PDB file of C-alpha atoms in Angstrom:
ATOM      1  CA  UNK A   1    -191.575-200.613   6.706  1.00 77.00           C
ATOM      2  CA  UNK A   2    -192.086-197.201   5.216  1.00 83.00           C
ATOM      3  CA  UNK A   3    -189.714-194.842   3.563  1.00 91.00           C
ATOM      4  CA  UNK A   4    -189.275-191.918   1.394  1.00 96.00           C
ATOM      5  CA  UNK A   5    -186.746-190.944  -0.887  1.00 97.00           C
ATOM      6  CA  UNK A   6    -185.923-187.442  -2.162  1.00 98.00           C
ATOM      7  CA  UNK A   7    -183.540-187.443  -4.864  1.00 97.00           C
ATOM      8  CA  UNK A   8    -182.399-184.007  -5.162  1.00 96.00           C
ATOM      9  CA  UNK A   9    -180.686-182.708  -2.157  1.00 96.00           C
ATOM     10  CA  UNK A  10    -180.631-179.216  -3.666  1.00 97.00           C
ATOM     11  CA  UNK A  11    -182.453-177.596  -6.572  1.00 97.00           C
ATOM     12  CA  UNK A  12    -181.680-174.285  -7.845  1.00 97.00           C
ATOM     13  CA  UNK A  13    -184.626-172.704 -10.080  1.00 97.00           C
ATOM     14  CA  UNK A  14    -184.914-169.219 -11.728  1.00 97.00           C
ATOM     15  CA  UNK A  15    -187.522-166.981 -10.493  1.00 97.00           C
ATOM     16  CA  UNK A  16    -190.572-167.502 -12.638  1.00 97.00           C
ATOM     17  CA  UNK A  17    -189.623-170.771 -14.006  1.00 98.00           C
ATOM     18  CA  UNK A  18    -191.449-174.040 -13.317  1.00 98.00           C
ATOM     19  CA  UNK A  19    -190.417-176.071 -10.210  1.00 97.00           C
ATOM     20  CA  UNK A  20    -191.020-179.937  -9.946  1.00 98.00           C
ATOM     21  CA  UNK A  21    -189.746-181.916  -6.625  1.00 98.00           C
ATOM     22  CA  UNK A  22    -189.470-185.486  -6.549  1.00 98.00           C
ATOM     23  CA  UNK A  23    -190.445-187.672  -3.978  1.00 98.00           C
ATOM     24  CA  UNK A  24    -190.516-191.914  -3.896  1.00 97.00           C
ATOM     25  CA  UNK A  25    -192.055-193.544  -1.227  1.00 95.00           C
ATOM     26  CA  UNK A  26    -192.041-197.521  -0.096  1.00 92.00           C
ATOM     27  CA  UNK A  27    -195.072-198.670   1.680  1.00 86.00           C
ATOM     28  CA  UNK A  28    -197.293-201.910   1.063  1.00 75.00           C
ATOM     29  CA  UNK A  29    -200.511-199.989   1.245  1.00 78.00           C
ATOM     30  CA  UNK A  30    -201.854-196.749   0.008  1.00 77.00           C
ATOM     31  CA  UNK A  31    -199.703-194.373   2.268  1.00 89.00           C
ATOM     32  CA  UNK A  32    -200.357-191.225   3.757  1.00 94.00           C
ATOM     33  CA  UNK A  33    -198.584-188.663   1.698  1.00 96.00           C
ATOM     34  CA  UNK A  34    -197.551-185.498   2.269  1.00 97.00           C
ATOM     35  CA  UNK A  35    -195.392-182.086   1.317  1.00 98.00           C
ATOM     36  CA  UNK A  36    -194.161-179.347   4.407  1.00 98.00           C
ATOM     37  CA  UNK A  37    -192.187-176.520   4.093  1.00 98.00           C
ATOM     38  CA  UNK A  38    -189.774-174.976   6.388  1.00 97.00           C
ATOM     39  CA  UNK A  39    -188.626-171.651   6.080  1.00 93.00           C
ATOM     40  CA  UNK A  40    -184.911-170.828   7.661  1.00 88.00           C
ATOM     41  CA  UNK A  41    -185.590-170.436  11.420  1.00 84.00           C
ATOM     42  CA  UNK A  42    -188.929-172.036  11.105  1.00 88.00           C
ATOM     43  CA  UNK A  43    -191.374-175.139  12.151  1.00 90.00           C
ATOM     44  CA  UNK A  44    -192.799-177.248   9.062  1.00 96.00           C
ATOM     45  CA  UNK A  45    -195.837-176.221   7.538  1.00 96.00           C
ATOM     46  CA  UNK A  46    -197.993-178.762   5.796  1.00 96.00           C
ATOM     47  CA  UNK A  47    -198.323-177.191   2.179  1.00 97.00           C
ATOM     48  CA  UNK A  48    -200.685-180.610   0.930  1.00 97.00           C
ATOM     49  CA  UNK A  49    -201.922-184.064   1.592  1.00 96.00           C
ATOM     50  CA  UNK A  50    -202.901-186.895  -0.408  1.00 94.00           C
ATOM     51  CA  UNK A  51    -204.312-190.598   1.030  1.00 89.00           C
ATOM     52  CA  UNK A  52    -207.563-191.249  -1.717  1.00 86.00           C
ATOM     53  CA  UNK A  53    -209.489-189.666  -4.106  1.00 88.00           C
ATOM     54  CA  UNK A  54    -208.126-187.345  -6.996  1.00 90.00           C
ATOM     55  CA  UNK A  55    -204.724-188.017  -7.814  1.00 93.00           C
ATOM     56  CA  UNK A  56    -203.565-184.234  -8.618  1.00 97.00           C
ATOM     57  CA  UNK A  57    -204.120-182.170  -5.447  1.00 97.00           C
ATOM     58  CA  UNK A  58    -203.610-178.833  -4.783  1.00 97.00           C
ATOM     59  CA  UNK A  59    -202.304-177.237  -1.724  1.00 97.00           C
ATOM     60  CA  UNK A  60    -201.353-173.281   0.124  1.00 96.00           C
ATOM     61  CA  UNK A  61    -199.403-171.092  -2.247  1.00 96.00           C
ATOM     62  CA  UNK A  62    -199.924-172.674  -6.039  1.00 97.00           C
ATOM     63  CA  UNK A  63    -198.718-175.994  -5.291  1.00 98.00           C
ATOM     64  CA  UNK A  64    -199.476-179.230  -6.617  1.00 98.00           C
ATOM     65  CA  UNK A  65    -198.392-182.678  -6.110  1.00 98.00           C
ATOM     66  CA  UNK A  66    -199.603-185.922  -8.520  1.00 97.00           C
ATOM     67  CA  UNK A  67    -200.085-189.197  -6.478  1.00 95.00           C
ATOM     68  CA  UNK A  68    -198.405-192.093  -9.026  1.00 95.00           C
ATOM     69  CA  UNK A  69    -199.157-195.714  -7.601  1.00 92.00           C
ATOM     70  CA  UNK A  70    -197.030-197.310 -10.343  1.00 92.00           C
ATOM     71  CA  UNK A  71    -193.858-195.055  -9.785  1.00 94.00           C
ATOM     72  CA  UNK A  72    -194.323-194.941  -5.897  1.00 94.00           C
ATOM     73  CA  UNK A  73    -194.188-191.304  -6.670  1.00 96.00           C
ATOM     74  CA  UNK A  74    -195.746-188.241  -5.113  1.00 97.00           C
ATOM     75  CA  UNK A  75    -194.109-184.988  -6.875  1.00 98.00           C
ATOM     76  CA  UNK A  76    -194.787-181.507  -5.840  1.00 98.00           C
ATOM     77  CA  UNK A  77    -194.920-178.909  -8.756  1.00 98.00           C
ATOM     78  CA  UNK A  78    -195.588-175.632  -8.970  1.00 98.00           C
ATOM     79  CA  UNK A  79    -195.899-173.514 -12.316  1.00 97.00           C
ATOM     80  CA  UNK A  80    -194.356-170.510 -11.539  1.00 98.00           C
ATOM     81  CA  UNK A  81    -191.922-170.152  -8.748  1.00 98.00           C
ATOM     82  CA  UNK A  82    -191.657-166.948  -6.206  1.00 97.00           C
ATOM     83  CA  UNK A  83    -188.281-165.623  -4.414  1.00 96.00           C
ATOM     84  CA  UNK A  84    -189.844-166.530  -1.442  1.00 96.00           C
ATOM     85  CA  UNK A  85    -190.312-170.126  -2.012  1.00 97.00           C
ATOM     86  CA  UNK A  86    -186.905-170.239  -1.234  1.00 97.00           C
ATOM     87  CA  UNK A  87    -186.793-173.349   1.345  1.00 97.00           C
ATOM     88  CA  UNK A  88    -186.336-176.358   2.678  1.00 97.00           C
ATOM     89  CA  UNK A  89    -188.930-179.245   1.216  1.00 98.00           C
ATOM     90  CA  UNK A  90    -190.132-182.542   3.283  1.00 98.00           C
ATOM     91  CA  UNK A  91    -191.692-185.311   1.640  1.00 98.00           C
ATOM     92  CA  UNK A  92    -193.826-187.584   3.862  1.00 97.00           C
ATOM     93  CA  UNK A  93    -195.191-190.675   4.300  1.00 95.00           C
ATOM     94  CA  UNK A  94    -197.833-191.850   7.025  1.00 92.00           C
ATOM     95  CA  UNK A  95    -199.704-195.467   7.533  1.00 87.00           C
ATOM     96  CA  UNK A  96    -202.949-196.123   8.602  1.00 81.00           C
ATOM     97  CA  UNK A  97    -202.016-197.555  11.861  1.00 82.00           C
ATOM     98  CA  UNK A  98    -202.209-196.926  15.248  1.00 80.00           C
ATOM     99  CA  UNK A  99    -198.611-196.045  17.097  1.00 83.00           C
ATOM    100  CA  UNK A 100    -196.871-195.004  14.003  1.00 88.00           C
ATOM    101  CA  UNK A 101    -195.573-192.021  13.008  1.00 92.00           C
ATOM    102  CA  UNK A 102    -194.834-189.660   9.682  1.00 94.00           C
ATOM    103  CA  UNK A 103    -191.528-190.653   8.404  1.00 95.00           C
ATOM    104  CA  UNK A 104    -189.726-188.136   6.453  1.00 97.00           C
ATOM    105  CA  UNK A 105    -187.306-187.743   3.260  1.00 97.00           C
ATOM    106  CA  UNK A 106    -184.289-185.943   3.771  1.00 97.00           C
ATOM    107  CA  UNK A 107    -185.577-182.651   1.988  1.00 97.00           C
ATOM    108  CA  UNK A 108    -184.533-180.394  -0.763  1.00 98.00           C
ATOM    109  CA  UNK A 109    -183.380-177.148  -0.477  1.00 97.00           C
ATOM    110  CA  UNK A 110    -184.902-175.006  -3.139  1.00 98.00           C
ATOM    111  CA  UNK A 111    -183.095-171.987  -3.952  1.00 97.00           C
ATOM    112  CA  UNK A 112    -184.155-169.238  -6.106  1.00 97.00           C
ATOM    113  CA  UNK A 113    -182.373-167.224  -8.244  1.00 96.00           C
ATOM    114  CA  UNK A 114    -183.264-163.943  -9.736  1.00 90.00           C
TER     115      UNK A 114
ATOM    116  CA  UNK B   1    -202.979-167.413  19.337  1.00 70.00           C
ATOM    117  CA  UNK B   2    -199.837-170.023  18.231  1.00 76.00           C
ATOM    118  CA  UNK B   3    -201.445-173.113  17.793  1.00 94.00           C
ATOM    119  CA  UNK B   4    -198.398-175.669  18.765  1.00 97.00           C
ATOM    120  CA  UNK B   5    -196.010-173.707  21.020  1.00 96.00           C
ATOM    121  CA  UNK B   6    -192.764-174.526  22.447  1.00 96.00           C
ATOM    122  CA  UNK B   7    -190.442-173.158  24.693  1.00 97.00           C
ATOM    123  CA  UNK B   8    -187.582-171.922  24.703  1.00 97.00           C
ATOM    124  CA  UNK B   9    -186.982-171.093  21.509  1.00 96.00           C
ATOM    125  CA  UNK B  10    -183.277-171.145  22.037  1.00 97.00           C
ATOM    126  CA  UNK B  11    -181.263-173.285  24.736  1.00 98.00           C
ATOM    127  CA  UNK B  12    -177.393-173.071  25.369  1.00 98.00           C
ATOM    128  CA  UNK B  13    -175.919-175.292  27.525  1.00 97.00           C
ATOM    129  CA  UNK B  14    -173.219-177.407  29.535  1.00 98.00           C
ATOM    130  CA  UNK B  15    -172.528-180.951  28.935  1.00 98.00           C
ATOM    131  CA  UNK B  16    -173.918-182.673  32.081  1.00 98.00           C
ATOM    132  CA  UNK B  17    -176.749-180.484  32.617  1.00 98.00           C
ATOM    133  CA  UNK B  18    -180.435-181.194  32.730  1.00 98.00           C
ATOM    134  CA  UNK B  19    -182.422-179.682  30.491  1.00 98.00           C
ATOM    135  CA  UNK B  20    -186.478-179.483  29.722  1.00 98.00           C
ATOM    136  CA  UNK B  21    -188.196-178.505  26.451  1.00 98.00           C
ATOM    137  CA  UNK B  22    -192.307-177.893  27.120  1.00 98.00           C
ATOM    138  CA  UNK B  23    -194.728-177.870  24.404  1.00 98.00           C
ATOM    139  CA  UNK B  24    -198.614-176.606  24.225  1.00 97.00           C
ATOM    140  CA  UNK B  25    -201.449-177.332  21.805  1.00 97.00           C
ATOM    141  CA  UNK B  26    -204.599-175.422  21.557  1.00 96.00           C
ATOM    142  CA  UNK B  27    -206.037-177.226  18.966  1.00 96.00           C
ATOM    143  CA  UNK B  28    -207.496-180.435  20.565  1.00 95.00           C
ATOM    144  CA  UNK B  29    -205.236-182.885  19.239  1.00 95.00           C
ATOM    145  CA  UNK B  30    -204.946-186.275  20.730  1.00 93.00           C
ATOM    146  CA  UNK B  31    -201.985-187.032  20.010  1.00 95.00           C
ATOM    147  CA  UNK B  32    -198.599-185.404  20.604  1.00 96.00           C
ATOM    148  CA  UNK B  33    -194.621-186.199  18.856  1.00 97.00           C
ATOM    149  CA  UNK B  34    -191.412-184.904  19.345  1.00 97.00           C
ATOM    150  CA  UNK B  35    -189.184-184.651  16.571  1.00 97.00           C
ATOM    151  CA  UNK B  36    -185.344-184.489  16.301  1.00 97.00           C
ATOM    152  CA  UNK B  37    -184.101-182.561  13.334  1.00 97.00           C
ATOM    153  CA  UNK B  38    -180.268-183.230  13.039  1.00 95.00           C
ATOM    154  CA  UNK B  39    -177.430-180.939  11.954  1.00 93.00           C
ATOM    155  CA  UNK B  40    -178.028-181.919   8.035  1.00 93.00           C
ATOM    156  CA  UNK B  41    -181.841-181.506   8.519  1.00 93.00           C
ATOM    157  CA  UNK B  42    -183.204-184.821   8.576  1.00 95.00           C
ATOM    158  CA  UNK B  43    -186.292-185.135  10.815  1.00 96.00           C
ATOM    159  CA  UNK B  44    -186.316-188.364  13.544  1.00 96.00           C
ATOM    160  CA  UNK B  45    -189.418-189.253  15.369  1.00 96.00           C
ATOM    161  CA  UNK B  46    -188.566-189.669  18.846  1.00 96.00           C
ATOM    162  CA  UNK B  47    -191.801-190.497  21.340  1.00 95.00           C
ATOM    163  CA  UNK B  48    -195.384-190.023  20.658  1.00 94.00           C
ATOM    164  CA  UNK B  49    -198.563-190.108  22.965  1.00 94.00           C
ATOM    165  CA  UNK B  50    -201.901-190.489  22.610  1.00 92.00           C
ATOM    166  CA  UNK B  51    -204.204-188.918  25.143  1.00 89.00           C
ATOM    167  CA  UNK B  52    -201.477-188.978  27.402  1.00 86.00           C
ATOM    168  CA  UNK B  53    -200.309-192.477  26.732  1.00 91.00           C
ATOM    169  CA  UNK B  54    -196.974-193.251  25.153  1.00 92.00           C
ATOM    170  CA  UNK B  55    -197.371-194.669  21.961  1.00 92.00           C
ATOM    171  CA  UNK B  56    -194.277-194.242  20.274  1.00 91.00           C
ATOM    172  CA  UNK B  57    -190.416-194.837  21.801  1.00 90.00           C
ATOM    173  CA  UNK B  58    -188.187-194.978  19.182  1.00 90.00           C
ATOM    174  CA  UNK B  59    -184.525-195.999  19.908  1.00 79.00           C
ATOM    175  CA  UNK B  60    -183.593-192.889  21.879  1.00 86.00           C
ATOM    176  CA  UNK B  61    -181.093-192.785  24.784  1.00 91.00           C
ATOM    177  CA  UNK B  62    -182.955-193.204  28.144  1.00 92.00           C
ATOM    178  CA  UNK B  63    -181.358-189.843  29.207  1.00 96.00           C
ATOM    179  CA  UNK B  64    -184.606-188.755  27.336  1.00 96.00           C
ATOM    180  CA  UNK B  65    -188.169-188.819  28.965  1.00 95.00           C
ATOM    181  CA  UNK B  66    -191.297-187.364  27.825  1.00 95.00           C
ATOM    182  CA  UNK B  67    -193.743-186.579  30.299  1.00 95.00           C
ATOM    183  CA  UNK B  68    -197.805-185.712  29.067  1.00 95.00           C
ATOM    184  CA  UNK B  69    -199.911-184.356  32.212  1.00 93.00           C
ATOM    185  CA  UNK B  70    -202.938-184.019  29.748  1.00 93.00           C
ATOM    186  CA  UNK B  71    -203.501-184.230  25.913  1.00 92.00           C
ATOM    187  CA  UNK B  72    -202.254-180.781  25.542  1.00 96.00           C
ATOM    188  CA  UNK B  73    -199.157-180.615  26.822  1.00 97.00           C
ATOM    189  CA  UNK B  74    -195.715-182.891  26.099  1.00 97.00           C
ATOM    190  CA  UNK B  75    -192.722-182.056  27.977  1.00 97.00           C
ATOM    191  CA  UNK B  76    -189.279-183.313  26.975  1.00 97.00           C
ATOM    192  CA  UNK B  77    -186.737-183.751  29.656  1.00 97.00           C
ATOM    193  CA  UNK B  78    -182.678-184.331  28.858  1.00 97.00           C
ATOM    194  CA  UNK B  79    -180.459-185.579  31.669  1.00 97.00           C
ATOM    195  CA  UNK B  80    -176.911-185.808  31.619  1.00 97.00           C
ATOM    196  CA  UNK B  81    -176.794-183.329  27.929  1.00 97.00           C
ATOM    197  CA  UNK B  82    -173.991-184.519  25.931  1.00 97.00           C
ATOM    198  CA  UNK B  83    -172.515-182.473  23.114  1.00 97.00           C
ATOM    199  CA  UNK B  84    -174.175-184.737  20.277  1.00 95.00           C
ATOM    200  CA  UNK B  85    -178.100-183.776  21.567  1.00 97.00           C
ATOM    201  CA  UNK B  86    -177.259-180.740  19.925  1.00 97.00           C
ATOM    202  CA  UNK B  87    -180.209-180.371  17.344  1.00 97.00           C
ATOM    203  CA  UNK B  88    -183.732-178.786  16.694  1.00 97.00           C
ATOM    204  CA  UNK B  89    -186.425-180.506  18.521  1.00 98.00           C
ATOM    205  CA  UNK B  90    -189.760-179.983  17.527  1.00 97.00           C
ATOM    206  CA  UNK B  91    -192.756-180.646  18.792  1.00 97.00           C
ATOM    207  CA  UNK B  92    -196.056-181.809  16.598  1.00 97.00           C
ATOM    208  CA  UNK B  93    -199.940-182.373  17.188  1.00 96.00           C
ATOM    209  CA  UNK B  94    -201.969-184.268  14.888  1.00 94.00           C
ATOM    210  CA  UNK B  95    -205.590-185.337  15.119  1.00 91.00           C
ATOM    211  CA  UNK B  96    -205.613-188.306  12.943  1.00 86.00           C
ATOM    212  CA  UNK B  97    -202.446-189.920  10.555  1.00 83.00           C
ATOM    213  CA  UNK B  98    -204.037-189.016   7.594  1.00 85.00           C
ATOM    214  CA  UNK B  99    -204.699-184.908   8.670  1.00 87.00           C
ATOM    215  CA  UNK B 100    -200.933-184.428   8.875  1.00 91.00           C
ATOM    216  CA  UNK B 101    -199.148-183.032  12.215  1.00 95.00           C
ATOM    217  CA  UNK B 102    -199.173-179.595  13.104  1.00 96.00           C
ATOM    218  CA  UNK B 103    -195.581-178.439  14.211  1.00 96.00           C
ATOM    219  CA  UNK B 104    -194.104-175.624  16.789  1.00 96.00           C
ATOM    220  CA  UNK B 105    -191.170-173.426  15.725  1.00 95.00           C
ATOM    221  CA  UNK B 106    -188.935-175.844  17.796  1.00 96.00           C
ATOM    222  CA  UNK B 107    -186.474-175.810  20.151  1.00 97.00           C
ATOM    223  CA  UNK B 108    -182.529-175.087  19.124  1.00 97.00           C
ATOM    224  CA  UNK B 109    -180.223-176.682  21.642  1.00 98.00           C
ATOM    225  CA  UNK B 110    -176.924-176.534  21.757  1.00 98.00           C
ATOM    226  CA  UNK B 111    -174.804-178.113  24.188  1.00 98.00           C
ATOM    227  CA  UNK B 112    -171.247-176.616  24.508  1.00 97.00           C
TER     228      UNK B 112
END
């Protein structure tokens, strides 16, 4: 069975500074992986994806998250973080299979302080 | 044009009551989810379908039924509301696992 594992229930950066969210995953395969973003009040919006290919991908609003197959990791970074990435951070993890379903970590709230 | 939209936004009501959530997609997805997103944030899939077929039940109270009349629409329908089906349901669309889901803004319910 699938499931992801965010260690950091809350992460408090300054603005400017570097931001790096962890994420495990357990899957047998090569999983679907994902990062969303939900703002206070607000649906989930997919901010990358990763299932093959180039292991660094880049997603909407300078972030970045490195696939690692040994570590079972998929971290999203960015280099430079805004006041308004203040939010709530889903990792995700998909199979390729028919009648399943995303599962998700149990986020990190990123606040930002000036 | 809101590509996964739900409605209402916000929904206040009395134990006991029934209650429906609808949801629209105008993006030609095949296949539809409903999400429960708890007090402490974590997101539960609840019921998926596929072209108007269920696919997914996950252990959910049968006081909960999804109904599809076509691929872009996914109702959710709550009998008998009890104070702990007080969450944020969203709704999602996805054309394929590995595309991601797009989600609505959700539903707030709170049952008082």
């Amino acid at each position: 069975a699938q499931s992801v594992t965010q260690p950091d229930i809350h992460i408090t950066v300054s603005e400017g500074a570097s931001l790096e969210l962890r994420c495990n995953y357990s899957y047998g395969a090569t999983p679907y992986l994902f990062w969303y973003v939900q703002s206070p009040g607000q649906g989930l919006q997919l901010l990358l994806k990763y299932f093959s290919g180039d292991t660094l991908v880049q997603g909407i609003k300078g972030f970045e998250a490195e696939f690692k197959r040994s570590q079972s990791s998929f971290n999203l970074r960015k280099p430079s973080v805004h006041w308004s990435d203040a939010a709530e951070y889903f990792c995700a993890v998909g199979a390729n299979q028919a009648g399943t379903a995303l599962i998700f970590g149990k986020g990190t709230t990123l606040s930002v302080s000036s | 044009d809101t590509a996964v939209s739900q409605t209402p936004k916000y929904l206040v009501t009395q134990m006991g009551n029934d209650k429906s959530i609808k949801c629209e997609q105008n993006l030609g997805h095949d296949t539809m989810y409903w999400y429960k997103q708890d007090s402490k944030k974590f997101l539960k899939i609840m019921f998926s379908y596929n072209n108007k077929e269920l696919i997914i039940n996950e252990t959910v109270p049968n006081r909960f039924s999804p109904k599809s009349p076509d691929k872009a629409h996914l109702n959710l329908h709550i009998n008998s509301l009890e104070l702990g089906d007080s969450a944020v349901y969203f709704c999602a669309s996805s054309s394929g696992q590995g595309y991601g889901y797009t989600f609505g803004s959700g539903t707030r319910l709170t049952v008082v």
